[in-house]
PDB file of C-alpha atoms in Angstrom:
ATOM      1  CA  MET A   1       0.121  -0.461  -0.054  1.00  0.00           C
ATOM      2  CA  VAL A   2       1.319   3.717  -0.820  1.00  0.00           C
ATOM      3  CA  GLU A   3       2.204   5.446   2.614  1.00  0.00           C
ATOM      4  CA  VAL A   4       1.263   8.891   2.601  1.00  0.00           C
ATOM      5  CA  LYS A   5       1.872  11.026   5.925  1.00  0.00           C
ATOM      6  CA  THR A   6      -0.083  14.110   5.708  1.00  0.00           C
ATOM      7  CA  GLY A   7      -3.405  14.821   3.953  1.00  0.00           C
ATOM      8  CA  LEU A   8      -3.766  17.236   0.705  1.00  0.00           C
ATOM      9  CA  VAL A   9      -5.970  19.740   3.147  1.00  0.00           C
ATOM     10  CA  LEU A  10      -3.516  20.082   6.248  1.00  0.00           C
ATOM     11  CA  ARG A  11      -0.672  20.608   3.999  1.00  0.00           C
ATOM     12  CA  SER A  12      -2.589  23.310   1.589  1.00  0.00           C
ATOM     13  CA  TYR A  13      -4.092  24.653   5.053  1.00  0.00           C
ATOM     14  CA  GLN A  14      -0.521  25.515   5.934  1.00  0.00           C
ATOM     15  CA  ILE A  15       0.114  27.026   3.042  1.00  0.00           C
ATOM     16  CA  PHE A  16      -2.702  29.210   2.671  1.00  0.00           C
ATOM     17  CA  LYS A  17      -2.965  30.516   6.000  1.00  0.00           C
ATOM     18  CA  THR A  18       0.695  32.057   5.409  1.00  0.00           C
ATOM     19  CA  ILE A  19      -0.433  33.802   2.377  1.00  0.00           C
ATOM     20  CA  LYS A  20      -3.045  35.343   3.924  1.00  0.00           C
ATOM     21  CA  ASN A  21      -0.283  37.181   5.645  1.00  0.00           C
ATOM     22  CA  PHE A  22       0.586  38.601   2.729  1.00  0.00           C
ATOM     23  CA  GLY A  23       0.583  42.318   2.271  1.00  0.00           C
ATOM     24  CA  SER A  24       1.703  44.563  -0.676  1.00  0.00           C
ATOM     25  CA  TYR A  25       4.463  42.696  -2.355  1.00  0.00           C
ATOM     26  CA  THR A  26       7.694  43.980  -4.928  1.00  0.00           C
ATOM     27  CA  SER A  27       8.955  41.968  -7.715  1.00  0.00           C
ATOM     28  CA  ASN A  28      11.883  41.579  -5.671  1.00  0.00           C
ATOM     29  CA  GLU A  29       9.772  39.905  -2.569  1.00  0.00           C
ATOM     30  CA  ILE A  30       8.047  38.252  -5.215  1.00  0.00           C
ATOM     31  CA  GLY A  31      11.343  36.357  -6.372  1.00  0.00           C
ATOM     32  CA  GLY A  32      12.666  36.157  -2.916  1.00  0.00           C
ATOM     33  CA  LEU A  33       9.635  34.447  -1.667  1.00  0.00           C
ATOM     34  CA  LEU A  34       9.269  32.178  -4.536  1.00  0.00           C
ATOM     35  CA  SER A  35      13.136  30.806  -4.069  1.00  0.00           C
ATOM     36  CA  LEU A  36      11.553  28.898  -0.466  1.00  0.00           C
ATOM     37  CA  PHE A  37       8.761  26.751  -2.697  1.00  0.00           C
ATOM     38  CA  ALA A  38       8.918  23.739  -4.937  1.00  0.00           C
ATOM     39  CA  LYS A  39       9.029  24.062  -8.716  1.00  0.00           C
ATOM     40  CA  GLU A  40       5.280  22.782  -8.942  1.00  0.00           C
ATOM     41  CA  GLN A  41       4.100  25.790  -6.436  1.00  0.00           C
ATOM     42  CA  ASP A  42       6.786  28.723  -7.847  1.00  0.00           C
ATOM     43  CA  HIS A  43       5.005  28.115 -11.006  1.00  0.00           C
ATOM     44  CA  THR A  44       1.587  28.264  -9.798  1.00  0.00           C
ATOM     45  CA  LEU A  45       2.104  31.218  -7.527  1.00  0.00           C
ATOM     46  CA  ARG A  46       4.168  33.165  -9.745  1.00  0.00           C
ATOM     47  CA  SER A  47       1.500  33.425 -12.413  1.00  0.00           C
ATOM     48  CA  PHE A  48      -1.076  34.728  -9.595  1.00  0.00           C
ATOM     49  CA  LEU A  49       1.244  37.228  -8.275  1.00  0.00           C
ATOM     50  CA  ASP A  50       2.445  38.624 -11.389  1.00  0.00           C
ATOM     51  CA  GLU A  51       2.268  41.894 -11.229  1.00  0.00           C
ATOM     52  CA  ARG A  52       0.299  42.959 -14.147  1.00  0.00           C
ATOM     53  CA  HIS A  53      -2.829  41.774 -12.213  1.00  0.00           C
ATOM     54  CA  ASP A  54      -2.435  44.641  -9.719  1.00  0.00           C
ATOM     55  CA  GLY A  55      -2.600  42.256  -6.579  1.00  0.00           C
ATOM     56  CA  ALA A  56      -5.958  40.553  -8.007  1.00  0.00           C
ATOM     57  CA  GLY A  57      -4.197  37.307  -8.254  1.00  0.00           C
ATOM     58  CA  LEU A  58      -3.592  37.740  -4.504  1.00  0.00           C
ATOM     59  CA  LYS A  59      -6.423  38.723  -3.112  1.00  0.00           C
ATOM     60  CA  PHE A  60      -8.113  35.701  -5.058  1.00  0.00           C
ATOM     61  CA  LEU A  61      -5.242  33.331  -3.496  1.00  0.00           C
ATOM     62  CA  GLN A  62      -6.484  34.666   0.045  1.00  0.00           C
ATOM     63  CA  GLU A  63      -9.950  35.300  -0.134  1.00  0.00           C
ATOM     64  CA  ILE A  64     -11.194  32.952  -2.757  1.00  0.00           C
ATOM     65  CA  LEU A  65      -8.926  29.378  -2.756  1.00  0.00           C
ATOM     66  CA  GLY A  66      -7.517  30.078  -0.002  1.00  0.00           C
ATOM     67  CA  GLY A  67     -10.702  30.896   1.842  1.00  0.00           C
ATOM     68  CA  HIS A  68     -12.108  27.395   1.048  1.00  0.00           C
ATOM     69  CA  ILE A  69      -9.899  25.407   2.888  1.00  0.00           C
ATOM     70  CA  VAL A  70      -9.125  27.774   5.866  1.00  0.00           C
ATOM     71  CA  GLU A  71     -12.964  28.227   6.640  1.00  0.00           C
ATOM     72  CA  ALA A  72     -13.517  24.658   6.457  1.00  0.00           C
ATOM     73  CA  VAL A  73     -10.422  23.543   8.935  1.00  0.00           C
ATOM     74  CA  GLU A  74     -11.084  26.079  11.131  1.00  0.00           C
ATOM     75  CA  ALA A  75     -14.964  25.809  11.262  1.00  0.00           C
ATOM     76  CA  LYS A  76     -14.265  21.809  12.373  1.00  0.00           C
ATOM     77  CA  GLU A  77     -12.060  23.374  15.086  1.00  0.00           C
ATOM     78  CA  LYS A  78     -14.779  25.385  16.446  1.00  0.00           C
ATOM     79  CA  GLY A  79     -17.372  22.651  16.771  1.00  0.00           C
ATOM     80  CA  LYS A  80     -19.256  23.072  13.311  1.00  0.00           C
ATOM     81  CA  LYS A  81     -19.795  20.979  10.905  1.00  0.00           C
ATOM     82  CA  VAL A  82     -18.074  20.383   7.750  1.00  0.00           C
ATOM     83  CA  VAL A  83     -20.356  18.886   5.019  1.00  0.00           C
ATOM     84  CA  MET A  84     -18.364  17.470   1.313  1.00  0.00           C
ATOM     85  CA  ILE A  85     -20.583  18.252  -1.363  1.00  0.00           C
ATOM     86  CA  PRO A  86     -19.617  17.163  -5.282  1.00  0.00           C
ATOM     87  CA  PHE A  87     -19.287  20.045  -7.977  1.00  0.00           C
ATOM     88  CA  ASN A  88     -23.109  19.825  -8.854  1.00  0.00           C
ATOM     89  CA  PHE A  89     -24.378  20.867  -5.683  1.00  0.00           C
ATOM     90  CA  PRO A  90     -25.127  24.272  -4.178  1.00  0.00           C
ATOM     91  CA  PRO A  91     -23.268  25.075  -1.620  1.00  0.00           C
ATOM     92  CA  GLU A  92     -25.645  27.982  -0.641  1.00  0.00           C
ATOM     93  CA  VAL A  93     -27.682  25.258   0.879  1.00  0.00           C
ATOM     94  CA  VAL A  94     -25.053  24.569   3.487  1.00  0.00           C
ATOM     95  CA  ASN A  95     -24.489  27.860   4.090  1.00  0.00           C
ATOM     96  CA  LEU A  96     -28.013  27.812   5.333  1.00  0.00           C
ATOM     97  CA  PHE A  97     -27.260  26.367   8.512  1.00  0.00           C
ATOM     98  CA  GLU A  98     -25.155  28.254  10.836  1.00  0.00           C
ATOM     99  CA  ASN A  99     -22.977  24.990  12.443  1.00  0.00           C
ATOM    100  CA  ALA A 100     -22.035  23.980   9.049  1.00  0.00           C
ATOM    101  CA  VAL A 101     -19.927  24.741   6.130  1.00  0.00           C
ATOM    102  CA  PRO A 102     -19.136  23.541   2.756  1.00  0.00           C
ATOM    103  CA  TYR A 103     -16.705  21.662   1.350  1.00  0.00           C
ATOM    104  CA  THR A 104     -16.052  21.017  -2.204  1.00  0.00           C
ATOM    105  CA  THR A 105     -14.290  17.684  -3.303  1.00  0.00           C
ATOM    106  CA  GLU A 106     -13.335  18.916  -7.061  1.00  0.00           C
ATOM    107  CA  VAL A 107     -12.370  22.407  -5.686  1.00  0.00           C
ATOM    108  CA  VAL A 108     -10.591  20.597  -3.074  1.00  0.00           C
ATOM    109  CA  THR A 109      -8.198  18.430  -5.837  1.00  0.00           C
ATOM    110  CA  THR A 110      -7.635  22.224  -7.733  1.00  0.00           C
ATOM    111  CA  ILE A 111      -6.188  23.501  -4.935  1.00  0.00           C
ATOM    112  CA  GLY A 112      -3.953  20.661  -4.048  1.00  0.00           C
ATOM    113  CA  VAL A 113      -2.825  20.355  -7.002  1.00  0.00           C
ATOM    114  CA  ASN A 114      -1.651  24.057  -7.360  1.00  0.00           C
ATOM    115  CA  ALA A 115      -0.514  24.713  -4.303  1.00  0.00           C
ATOM    116  CA  LEU A 116       1.277  21.329  -3.462  1.00  0.00           C
ATOM    117  CA  ALA A 117       4.418  19.820  -4.899  1.00  0.00           C
ATOM    118  CA  HIS A 118       4.233  16.553  -6.899  1.00  0.00           C
ATOM    119  CA  GLN A 119       0.860  17.664  -7.665  1.00  0.00           C
ATOM    120  CA  GLY A 120      -2.084  15.106  -6.625  1.00  0.00           C
ATOM    121  CA  GLU A 121      -0.148  11.986  -6.996  1.00  0.00           C
ATOM    122  CA  PRO A 122       0.526  10.555  -3.347  1.00  0.00           C
ATOM    123  CA  TYR A 123      -3.230  10.437  -3.050  1.00  0.00           C
ATOM    124  CA  TRP A 124      -4.159   9.388  -6.318  1.00  0.00           C
ATOM    125  CA  ASP A 125      -2.228   6.343  -5.557  1.00  0.00           C
ATOM    126  CA  TYR A 126      -3.038   5.691  -1.995  1.00  0.00           C
ATOM    127  CA  ALA A 127      -6.718   5.425  -3.607  1.00  0.00           C
ATOM    128  CA  VAL A 128      -5.456   3.035  -6.108  1.00  0.00           C
ATOM    129  CA  SER A 129      -3.722   1.528  -4.104  1.00  0.00           C
ATOM    130  CA  LEU A 130      -6.588   0.130  -1.477  1.00  0.00           C
ATOM    131  CA  GLY A 131      -8.440  -0.934  -4.764  1.00  0.00           C
ATOM    132  CA  LEU A 132     -10.243   1.785  -6.448  1.00  0.00           C
ATOM    133  CA  PRO A 133      -9.818   1.653 -10.120  1.00  0.00           C
ATOM    134  CA  ASP A 134      -7.244   3.516 -11.908  1.00  0.00           C
ATOM    135  CA  PHE A 135      -9.494   4.717 -14.571  1.00  0.00           C
ATOM    136  CA  VAL A 136     -11.871   7.131 -12.608  1.00  0.00           C
ATOM    137  CA  CYS A 137     -12.016  10.804 -12.451  1.00  0.00           C
ATOM    138  CA  SER A 138      -8.702  12.602 -10.894  1.00  0.00           C
ATOM    139  CA  ALA A 139     -10.835  15.369  -9.875  1.00  0.00           C
ATOM    140  CA  ASN A 140     -12.764  13.168  -7.405  1.00  0.00           C
ATOM    141  CA  THR A 141     -10.156  10.931  -6.444  1.00  0.00           C
ATOM    142  CA  ILE A 142      -7.306  12.822  -5.561  1.00  0.00           C
ATOM    143  CA  ALA A 143      -9.840  14.780  -2.706  1.00  0.00           C
ATOM    144  CA  LEU A 144     -11.310  11.687  -1.801  1.00  0.00           C
ATOM    145  CA  GLY A 145      -8.133  10.136  -1.866  1.00  0.00           C
ATOM    146  CA  SER A 146      -6.420  12.096   1.154  1.00  0.00           C
ATOM    147  CA  VAL A 147      -9.767  12.088   2.932  1.00  0.00           C
ATOM    148  CA  LEU A 148      -9.131   8.423   3.390  1.00  0.00           C
ATOM    149  CA  LEU A 149      -5.883   9.166   5.651  1.00  0.00           C
ATOM    150  CA  SER A 150      -8.193  10.630   8.104  1.00  0.00           C
ATOM    151  CA  LYS A 151      -8.662   6.933   9.436  1.00  0.00           C
ATOM    152  CA  ASP A 152      -5.237   7.106  10.592  1.00  0.00           C
ATOM    153  CA  GLY A 153      -4.986  10.917  11.239  1.00  0.00           C
ATOM    154  CA  ASN A 154      -3.427  12.229   8.951  1.00  0.00           C
ATOM    155  CA  GLU A 155      -6.187  14.486   7.014  1.00  0.00           C
ATOM    156  CA  PHE A 156      -8.850  16.744   8.093  1.00  0.00           C
ATOM    157  CA  SER A 157     -12.437  14.466   7.635  1.00  0.00           C
ATOM    158  CA  PRO A 158     -15.681  16.026   6.523  1.00  0.00           C
ATOM    159  CA  ASP A 159     -18.405  14.778   9.012  1.00  0.00           C
ATOM    160  CA  ILE A 160     -21.036  14.641   6.672  1.00  0.00           C
ATOM    161  CA  MET A 161     -21.511  13.898   2.596  1.00  0.00           C
ATOM    162  CA  ILE A 162     -24.110  14.936   0.209  1.00  0.00           C
ATOM    163  CA  SER A 163     -23.785  12.634  -2.976  1.00  0.00           C
ATOM    164  CA  ALA A 164     -25.499  14.649  -5.772  1.00  0.00           C
ATOM    165  CA  ALA A 165     -24.139  12.632  -8.600  1.00  0.00           C
ATOM    166  CA  PRO A 166     -25.950   9.779  -8.967  1.00  0.00           C
ATOM    167  CA  GLY A 167     -27.077   9.142 -12.892  1.00  0.00           C
ATOM    168  CA  GLY A 168     -25.076  12.608 -13.621  1.00  0.00           C
ATOM    169  CA  CYS A 169     -21.728  10.933 -12.615  1.00  0.00           C
ATOM    170  CA  ASP A 170     -21.172   7.732 -11.563  1.00  0.00           C
ATOM    171  CA  ALA A 171     -17.385   7.708 -10.808  1.00  0.00           C
ATOM    172  CA  ASN A 172     -18.415  10.872  -8.562  1.00  0.00           C
ATOM    173  CA  SER A 173     -21.143   8.777  -6.514  1.00  0.00           C
ATOM    174  CA  LYS A 174     -19.434   6.105  -6.068  1.00  0.00           C
ATOM    175  CA  ILE A 175     -16.239   7.564  -4.975  1.00  0.00           C
ATOM    176  CA  HIS A 176     -17.884   9.153  -1.979  1.00  0.00           C
ATOM    177  CA  GLU A 177     -20.145   5.944  -1.590  1.00  0.00           C
ATOM    178  CA  PHE A 178     -16.862   3.835  -1.168  1.00  0.00           C
ATOM    179  CA  VAL A 179     -15.206   6.786   1.470  1.00  0.00           C
ATOM    180  CA  SER A 180     -18.652   6.675   3.267  1.00  0.00           C
ATOM    181  CA  GLU A 181     -18.211   3.063   3.758  1.00  0.00           C
ATOM    182  CA  TYR A 182     -14.654   3.275   4.373  1.00  0.00           C
ATOM    183  CA  LEU A 183     -14.983   6.228   6.856  1.00  0.00           C
ATOM    184  CA  GLY A 184     -18.206   5.308   7.944  1.00  0.00           C
ATOM    185  CA  ILE A 185     -19.532   8.938   7.230  1.00  0.00           C
ATOM    186  CA  PRO A 186     -22.954   9.703   6.724  1.00  0.00           C
ATOM    187  CA  GLU A 187     -23.950   9.945   3.253  1.00  0.00           C
ATOM    188  CA  ILE A 188     -27.098  11.948   1.996  1.00  0.00           C
ATOM    189  CA  ILE A 189     -27.965  10.890  -1.543  1.00  0.00           C
ATOM    190  CA  LEU A 190     -29.825  13.270  -4.002  1.00  0.00           C
ATOM    191  CA  ASP A 191     -30.464  11.566  -7.422  1.00  0.00           C
ATOM    192  CA  LYS A 192     -30.522  13.182 -10.628  1.00  0.00           C
ATOM    193  CA  THR A 193     -33.673  12.704 -12.402  1.00  0.00           C
ATOM    194  CA  GLY A 194     -34.422  13.031 -16.450  1.00  0.00           C
ATOM    195  CA  GLU A 195     -35.515  16.587 -18.048  1.00  0.00           C
ATOM    196  CA  SER A 196     -39.367  16.316 -18.529  1.00  0.00           C
ATOM    197  CA  SER A 197     -42.026  18.196 -16.059  1.00  0.00           C
ATOM    198  CA  ARG A 198     -42.656  15.000 -13.892  1.00  0.00           C
ATOM    199  CA  ASP A 199     -38.378  14.444 -13.499  1.00  0.00           C
ATOM    200  CA  PHE A 200     -38.584  17.953 -12.218  1.00  0.00           C
ATOM    201  CA  GLU A 201     -41.303  17.491  -9.716  1.00  0.00           C
ATOM    202  CA  LEU A 202     -39.636  14.371  -8.757  1.00  0.00           C
ATOM    203  CA  TYR A 203     -36.321  16.102  -8.329  1.00  0.00           C
ATOM    204  CA  ARG A 204     -38.088  18.710  -6.147  1.00  0.00           C
ATOM    205  CA  ARG A 205     -39.597  16.076  -3.709  1.00  0.00           C
ATOM    206  CA  LEU A 206     -36.108  14.292  -3.447  1.00  0.00           C
ATOM    207  CA  PHE A 207     -34.499  17.809  -2.691  1.00  0.00           C
ATOM    208  CA  ARG A 208     -36.863  18.251  -0.083  1.00  0.00           C
ATOM    209  CA  GLN A 209     -36.180  14.991   1.442  1.00  0.00           C
ATOM    210  CA  MET A 210     -32.486  15.415   1.334  1.00  0.00           C
ATOM    211  CA  PHE A 211     -32.872  18.643   2.851  1.00  0.00           C
ATOM    212  CA  LEU A 212     -35.039  17.230   5.701  1.00  0.00           C
ATOM    213  CA  ARG A 213     -32.140  14.831   6.395  1.00  0.00           C
ATOM    214  CA  LEU A 214     -29.515  17.552   6.617  1.00  0.00           C
ATOM    215  CA  GLU A 215     -31.732  19.396   8.582  1.00  0.00           C
ATOM    216  CA  LYS A 216     -32.156  16.196  11.479  1.00  0.00           C
ATOM    217  CA  GLU A 217     -28.017  16.179  10.983  1.00  0.00           C
ATOM    218  CA  LEU A 218     -27.354  20.311  11.300  1.00  0.00           C
ATOM    219  CA  GLY A 219     -30.342  21.594  13.272  1.00  0.00           C
ATOM    220  CA  GLU A 220     -33.163  23.558  11.582  1.00  0.00           C
ATOM    221  CA  ALA A 221     -32.262  25.893   9.029  1.00  0.00           C
ATOM    222  CA  ASP A 222     -33.082  29.715   9.815  1.00  0.00           C
ATOM    223  CA  GLU A 223     -35.111  30.985   7.903  1.00  0.00           C
ATOM    224  CA  ASP A 224     -33.497  34.934   8.430  1.00  0.00           C
ATOM    225  CA  ARG A 225     -30.466  33.534   7.243  1.00  0.00           C
ATOM    226  CA  MET A 226     -31.930  31.808   4.704  1.00  0.00           C
ATOM    227  CA  ILE A 227     -32.713  35.233   3.314  1.00  0.00           C
ATOM    228  CA  LYS A 228     -29.725  36.861   3.896  1.00  0.00           C
ATOM    229  CA  THR A 229     -27.625  33.341   1.932  1.00  0.00           C
ATOM    230  CA  LEU A 230     -30.372  33.638  -1.291  1.00  0.00           C
ATOM    231  CA  GLU A 231     -29.664  37.219  -1.442  1.00  0.00           C
ATOM    232  CA  LYS A 232     -26.271  37.307  -1.876  1.00  0.00           C
TER     233      LYS A 232
END
């Protein structure tokens, strides 16, 4: 079995915590900073911190990419629930609950591949070494392969998983199911339906059932918070 010591999220978290402390910078300072990083990280950070972006790249790293991981890790440390969701599920639904934060599989894979040396290969290899086939989607497998490390305490782990890809992305849904079973994490499944009016009505019923299950896990959603979230 492939041995990996530390998970993608925990490694990325430390990097983005450092980036959040960056202030304004000169080209010389960028050069000095990037000399501390591995080649893969150098290429990624250099593209974001290029002076032609006029600071927008740094803001994107700090508030968008970094924010996704930092918020999830620190929310869990404060006792909130972290809900792992796939690419096709609206994170706003999780934001309706005051004690929960969303955490998207494919976003985490992208962040890790950009932030870490050696990209996502160790986590891919680890997942495959557990028996997952090597032809499944790497966008799911890298992040979820890393989550599997949490069984030994080497990675951050979500508290709940929502699987909204059955019928839409079989690889995504089956990998989520594997992780749920392997780690004993509650999984809420939302099936994809067809495209007729009857299918839409069925999807509304399934979505409502999913939401009621979320409320059982997270507590009742606050109506005022719901309005503010939707207005954003």
